[in-house]
Amino acid sequence: MSDEDDTEEEEAPLVELGDRTPVEGAPLARVASRLYWPVQRSEIRRKEGETVVRTAEGPTSVDELLDGTDITYFESRQEFVDACREVTGTGPVPTAE
């Protein structure tokens, strides 16, 4: 491959990017990654309770998600994420326009 070919690839974006549409809240995975597992529900509330996450129903606080679960002790990150998704469901996240 020549140096000219490398230059052309660097200049052209691989994916066409559009305007950024703001989405309120943090991804649930990001919130879950900030915690250490296993963890008690009360500790999640203390550390991340006021954090707003993105859901298909719109921005929701972690406190609200925890109110919808019966689990008091989460063994793993995946158990927490699955429990939150049972409360909110899955689907596209609405964007502000």
mmCIF file with all atom_site columns, C-alpha atoms in Angstrom:
data_model
loop_
_atom_site.group_PDB
_atom_site.id
_atom_site.type_symbol
_atom_site.label_atom_id
_atom_site.label_alt_id
_atom_site.label_comp_id
_atom_site.label_asym_id
_atom_site.label_entity_id
_atom_site.label_seq_id
_atom_site.pdbx_PDB_ins_code
_atom_site.Cartn_x
_atom_site.Cartn_y
_atom_site.Cartn_z
_atom_site.occupancy
_atom_site.B_iso_or_equiv
_atom_site.pdbx_formal_charge
_atom_site.auth_seq_id
_atom_site.auth_comp_id
_atom_site.auth_asym_id
_atom_site.auth_atom_id
_atom_site.pdbx_PDB_model_num
ATOM 1  C CA . MET A 1 1  ? 0.000   0.000   0.000  1.00 0.00 ? 1  MET A CA 1
ATOM 2  C CA . SER A 1 2  ? 1.407   3.406   -0.885 1.00 0.00 ? 2  SER A CA 1
ATOM 3  C CA . ASP A 1 3  ? 1.514   6.495   1.296  1.00 0.00 ? 3  ASP A CA 1
ATOM 4  C CA . GLU A 1 4  ? -1.076  8.143   -0.975 1.00 0.00 ? 4  GLU A CA 1
ATOM 5  C CA . ASP A 1 5  ? -3.618  5.398   -0.224 1.00 0.00 ? 5  ASP A CA 1
ATOM 6  C CA . ASP A 1 6  ? -3.096  5.862   3.523  1.00 0.00 ? 6  ASP A CA 1
ATOM 7  C CA . THR A 1 7  ? -3.678  9.616   3.234  1.00 0.00 ? 7  THR A CA 1
ATOM 8  C CA . GLU A 1 8  ? -6.941  9.162   1.337  1.00 0.00 ? 8  GLU A CA 1
ATOM 9  C CA . GLU A 1 9  ? -8.291  6.743   3.945  1.00 0.00 ? 9  GLU A CA 1
ATOM 10 C CA . GLU A 1 10 ? -7.471  9.107   6.802  1.00 0.00 ? 10 GLU A CA 1
ATOM 11 C CA . GLU A 1 11 ? -9.237  12.046  5.144  1.00 0.00 ? 11 GLU A CA 1
ATOM 12 C CA . ALA A 1 12 ? -12.514 10.293  4.313  1.00 0.00 ? 12 ALA A CA 1
ATOM 13 C CA . PRO A 1 13 ? -14.770 9.406   7.261  1.00 0.00 ? 13 PRO A CA 1
ATOM 14 C CA . LEU A 1 14 ? -15.870 5.777   7.385  1.00 0.00 ? 14 LEU A CA 1
ATOM 15 C CA . VAL A 1 15 ? -19.350 6.678   8.601  1.00 0.00 ? 15 VAL A CA 1
ATOM 16 C CA . GLU A 1 16 ? -21.351 9.745   7.667  1.00 0.00 ? 16 GLU A CA 1
ATOM 17 C CA . LEU A 1 17 ? -22.160 11.588  10.884 1.00 0.00 ? 17 LEU A CA 1
ATOM 18 C CA . GLY A 1 18 ? -25.292 13.683  11.210 1.00 0.00 ? 18 GLY A CA 1
ATOM 19 C CA . ASP A 1 19 ? -26.265 16.427  13.600 1.00 0.00 ? 19 ASP A CA 1
ATOM 20 C CA . ARG A 1 20 ? -26.090 15.445  17.227 1.00 0.00 ? 20 ARG A CA 1
ATOM 21 C CA . THR A 1 21 ? -29.485 15.062  18.840 1.00 0.00 ? 21 THR A CA 1
ATOM 22 C CA . PRO A 1 22 ? -29.241 15.398  22.615 1.00 0.00 ? 22 PRO A CA 1
ATOM 23 C CA . VAL A 1 23 ? -30.501 12.487  24.709 1.00 0.00 ? 23 VAL A CA 1
ATOM 24 C CA . GLU A 1 24 ? -31.167 13.130  28.375 1.00 0.00 ? 24 GLU A CA 1
ATOM 25 C CA . GLY A 1 25 ? -29.670 10.727  30.887 1.00 0.00 ? 25 GLY A CA 1
ATOM 26 C CA . ALA A 1 26 ? -26.725 8.367   31.050 1.00 0.00 ? 26 ALA A CA 1
ATOM 27 C CA . PRO A 1 27 ? -26.671 4.890   29.560 1.00 0.00 ? 27 PRO A CA 1
ATOM 28 C CA . LEU A 1 28 ? -27.620 2.245   32.135 1.00 0.00 ? 28 LEU A CA 1
ATOM 29 C CA . ALA A 1 29 ? -24.423 0.333   31.344 1.00 0.00 ? 29 ALA A CA 1
ATOM 30 C CA . ARG A 1 30 ? -22.327 3.354   32.329 1.00 0.00 ? 30 ARG A CA 1
ATOM 31 C CA . VAL A 1 31 ? -24.072 3.648   35.687 1.00 0.00 ? 31 VAL A CA 1
ATOM 32 C CA . ALA A 1 32 ? -23.669 -0.087  36.299 1.00 0.00 ? 32 ALA A CA 1
ATOM 33 C CA . SER A 1 33 ? -19.964 0.078   35.454 1.00 0.00 ? 33 SER A CA 1
ATOM 34 C CA . ARG A 1 34 ? -19.356 2.634   38.212 1.00 0.00 ? 34 ARG A CA 1
ATOM 35 C CA . LEU A 1 35 ? -20.491 0.205   40.922 1.00 0.00 ? 35 LEU A CA 1
ATOM 36 C CA . TYR A 1 36 ? -18.691 -2.741  42.538 1.00 0.00 ? 36 TYR A CA 1
ATOM 37 C CA . TRP A 1 37 ? -20.423 -6.113  42.606 1.00 0.00 ? 37 TRP A CA 1
ATOM 38 C CA . PRO A 1 38 ? -22.029 -7.665  44.593 1.00 0.00 ? 38 PRO A CA 1
ATOM 39 C CA . VAL A 1 39 ? -23.834 -4.654  46.063 1.00 0.00 ? 39 VAL A CA 1
ATOM 40 C CA . GLN A 1 40 ? -26.883 -3.940  48.193 1.00 0.00 ? 40 GLN A CA 1
ATOM 41 C CA . ARG A 1 41 ? -29.806 -2.016  46.787 1.00 0.00 ? 41 ARG A CA 1
ATOM 42 C CA . SER A 1 42 ? -29.392 0.641   49.498 1.00 0.00 ? 42 SER A CA 1
ATOM 43 C CA . GLU A 1 43 ? -25.786 1.208   48.430 1.00 0.00 ? 43 GLU A CA 1
ATOM 44 C CA . ILE A 1 44 ? -26.870 1.686   44.802 1.00 0.00 ? 44 ILE A CA 1
ATOM 45 C CA . ARG A 1 45 ? -29.425 4.236   46.011 1.00 0.00 ? 45 ARG A CA 1
ATOM 46 C CA . ARG A 1 46 ? -26.775 6.051   48.044 1.00 0.00 ? 46 ARG A CA 1
ATOM 47 C CA . LYS A 1 47 ? -24.236 6.209   45.237 1.00 0.00 ? 47 LYS A CA 1
ATOM 48 C CA . GLU A 1 48 ? -26.371 6.487   42.079 1.00 0.00 ? 48 GLU A CA 1
ATOM 49 C CA . GLY A 1 49 ? -29.976 7.014   43.195 1.00 0.00 ? 49 GLY A CA 1
ATOM 50 C CA . GLU A 1 50 ? -30.319 10.510  41.771 1.00 0.00 ? 50 GLU A CA 1
ATOM 51 C CA . THR A 1 51 ? -28.590 9.613   38.510 1.00 0.00 ? 51 THR A CA 1
ATOM 52 C CA . VAL A 1 52 ? -30.887 9.851   35.492 1.00 0.00 ? 52 VAL A CA 1
ATOM 53 C CA . VAL A 1 53 ? -30.621 7.047   32.936 1.00 0.00 ? 53 VAL A CA 1
ATOM 54 C CA . ARG A 1 54 ? -31.928 6.723   29.384 1.00 0.00 ? 54 ARG A CA 1
ATOM 55 C CA . THR A 1 55 ? -34.908 4.452   28.911 1.00 0.00 ? 55 THR A CA 1
ATOM 56 C CA . ALA A 1 56 ? -37.455 3.803   26.179 1.00 0.00 ? 56 ALA A CA 1
ATOM 57 C CA . GLU A 1 57 ? -40.012 5.585   28.374 1.00 0.00 ? 57 GLU A CA 1
ATOM 58 C CA . GLY A 1 58 ? -37.792 8.645   28.719 1.00 0.00 ? 58 GLY A CA 1
ATOM 59 C CA . PRO A 1 59 ? -35.302 9.735   31.375 1.00 0.00 ? 59 PRO A CA 1
ATOM 60 C CA . THR A 1 60 ? -35.739 7.862   34.660 1.00 0.00 ? 60 THR A CA 1
ATOM 61 C CA . SER A 1 61 ? -33.810 8.039   37.930 1.00 0.00 ? 61 SER A CA 1
ATOM 62 C CA . VAL A 1 62 ? -32.067 4.976   39.299 1.00 0.00 ? 62 VAL A CA 1
ATOM 63 C CA . ASP A 1 63 ? -34.251 5.345   42.421 1.00 0.00 ? 63 ASP A CA 1
ATOM 64 C CA . GLU A 1 64 ? -37.366 4.882   40.276 1.00 0.00 ? 64 GLU A CA 1
ATOM 65 C CA . LEU A 1 65 ? -35.884 1.814   38.618 1.00 0.00 ? 65 LEU A CA 1
ATOM 66 C CA . LEU A 1 66 ? -35.035 0.279   41.973 1.00 0.00 ? 66 LEU A CA 1
ATOM 67 C CA . ASP A 1 67 ? -38.581 0.952   43.220 1.00 0.00 ? 67 ASP A CA 1
ATOM 68 C CA . GLY A 1 68 ? -39.804 -1.385  40.485 1.00 0.00 ? 68 GLY A CA 1
ATOM 69 C CA . THR A 1 69 ? -37.672 -4.327  41.608 1.00 0.00 ? 69 THR A CA 1
ATOM 70 C CA . ASP A 1 70 ? -37.948 -6.708  44.550 1.00 0.00 ? 70 ASP A CA 1
ATOM 71 C CA . ILE A 1 71 ? -34.235 -7.486  44.650 1.00 0.00 ? 71 ILE A CA 1
ATOM 72 C CA . THR A 1 72 ? -32.380 -6.196  47.712 1.00 0.00 ? 72 THR A CA 1
ATOM 73 C CA . TYR A 1 73 ? -28.926 -7.602  46.896 1.00 0.00 ? 73 TYR A CA 1
ATOM 74 C CA . PHE A 1 74 ? -27.510 -7.685  43.382 1.00 0.00 ? 74 PHE A CA 1
ATOM 75 C CA . GLU A 1 75 ? -24.938 -10.427 42.856 1.00 0.00 ? 75 GLU A CA 1
ATOM 76 C CA . SER A 1 76 ? -23.660 -9.062  39.548 1.00 0.00 ? 76 SER A CA 1
ATOM 77 C CA . ARG A 1 77 ? -23.765 -6.156  37.162 1.00 0.00 ? 77 ARG A CA 1
ATOM 78 C CA . GLN A 1 78 ? -25.814 -8.232  34.737 1.00 0.00 ? 78 GLN A CA 1
ATOM 79 C CA . GLU A 1 79 ? -28.425 -9.007  37.395 1.00 0.00 ? 79 GLU A CA 1
ATOM 80 C CA . PHE A 1 80 ? -28.815 -5.265  38.057 1.00 0.00 ? 80 PHE A CA 1
ATOM 81 C CA . VAL A 1 81 ? -29.063 -4.374  34.350 1.00 0.00 ? 81 VAL A CA 1
ATOM 82 C CA . ASP A 1 82 ? -31.581 -7.173  33.707 1.00 0.00 ? 82 ASP A CA 1
ATOM 83 C CA . ALA A 1 83 ? -33.730 -6.086  36.667 1.00 0.00 ? 83 ALA A CA 1
ATOM 84 C CA . CYS A 1 84 ? -33.736 -2.474  35.456 1.00 0.00 ? 84 CYS A CA 1
ATOM 85 C CA . ARG A 1 85 ? -34.640 -3.529  31.924 1.00 0.00 ? 85 ARG A CA 1
ATOM 86 C CA . GLU A 1 86 ? -37.558 -5.578  33.273 1.00 0.00 ? 86 GLU A CA 1
ATOM 87 C CA . VAL A 1 87 ? -38.882 -2.361  34.818 1.00 0.00 ? 87 VAL A CA 1
ATOM 88 C CA . THR A 1 88 ? -38.373 -0.140  31.781 1.00 0.00 ? 88 THR A CA 1
ATOM 89 C CA . GLY A 1 89 ? -38.562 -2.569  28.916 1.00 0.00 ? 89 GLY A CA 1
ATOM 90 C CA . THR A 1 90 ? -36.410 -2.147  25.834 1.00 0.00 ? 90 THR A CA 1
ATOM 91 C CA . GLY A 1 91 ? -36.737 -0.048  22.751 1.00 0.00 ? 91 GLY A CA 1
ATOM 92 C CA . PRO A 1 92 ? -35.489 3.132   21.151 1.00 0.00 ? 92 PRO A CA 1
ATOM 93 C CA . VAL A 1 93 ? -34.607 6.024   23.417 1.00 0.00 ? 93 VAL A CA 1
ATOM 94 C CA . PRO A 1 94 ? -36.591 9.176   22.614 1.00 0.00 ? 94 PRO A CA 1
ATOM 95 C CA . THR A 1 95 ? -34.533 12.192  21.608 1.00 0.00 ? 95 THR A CA 1
ATOM 96 C CA . ALA A 1 96 ? -35.172 15.876  22.245 1.00 0.00 ? 96 ALA A CA 1
ATOM 97 C CA . GLU A 1 97 ? -35.904 17.763  19.060 1.00 0.00 ? 97 GLU A CA 1
#
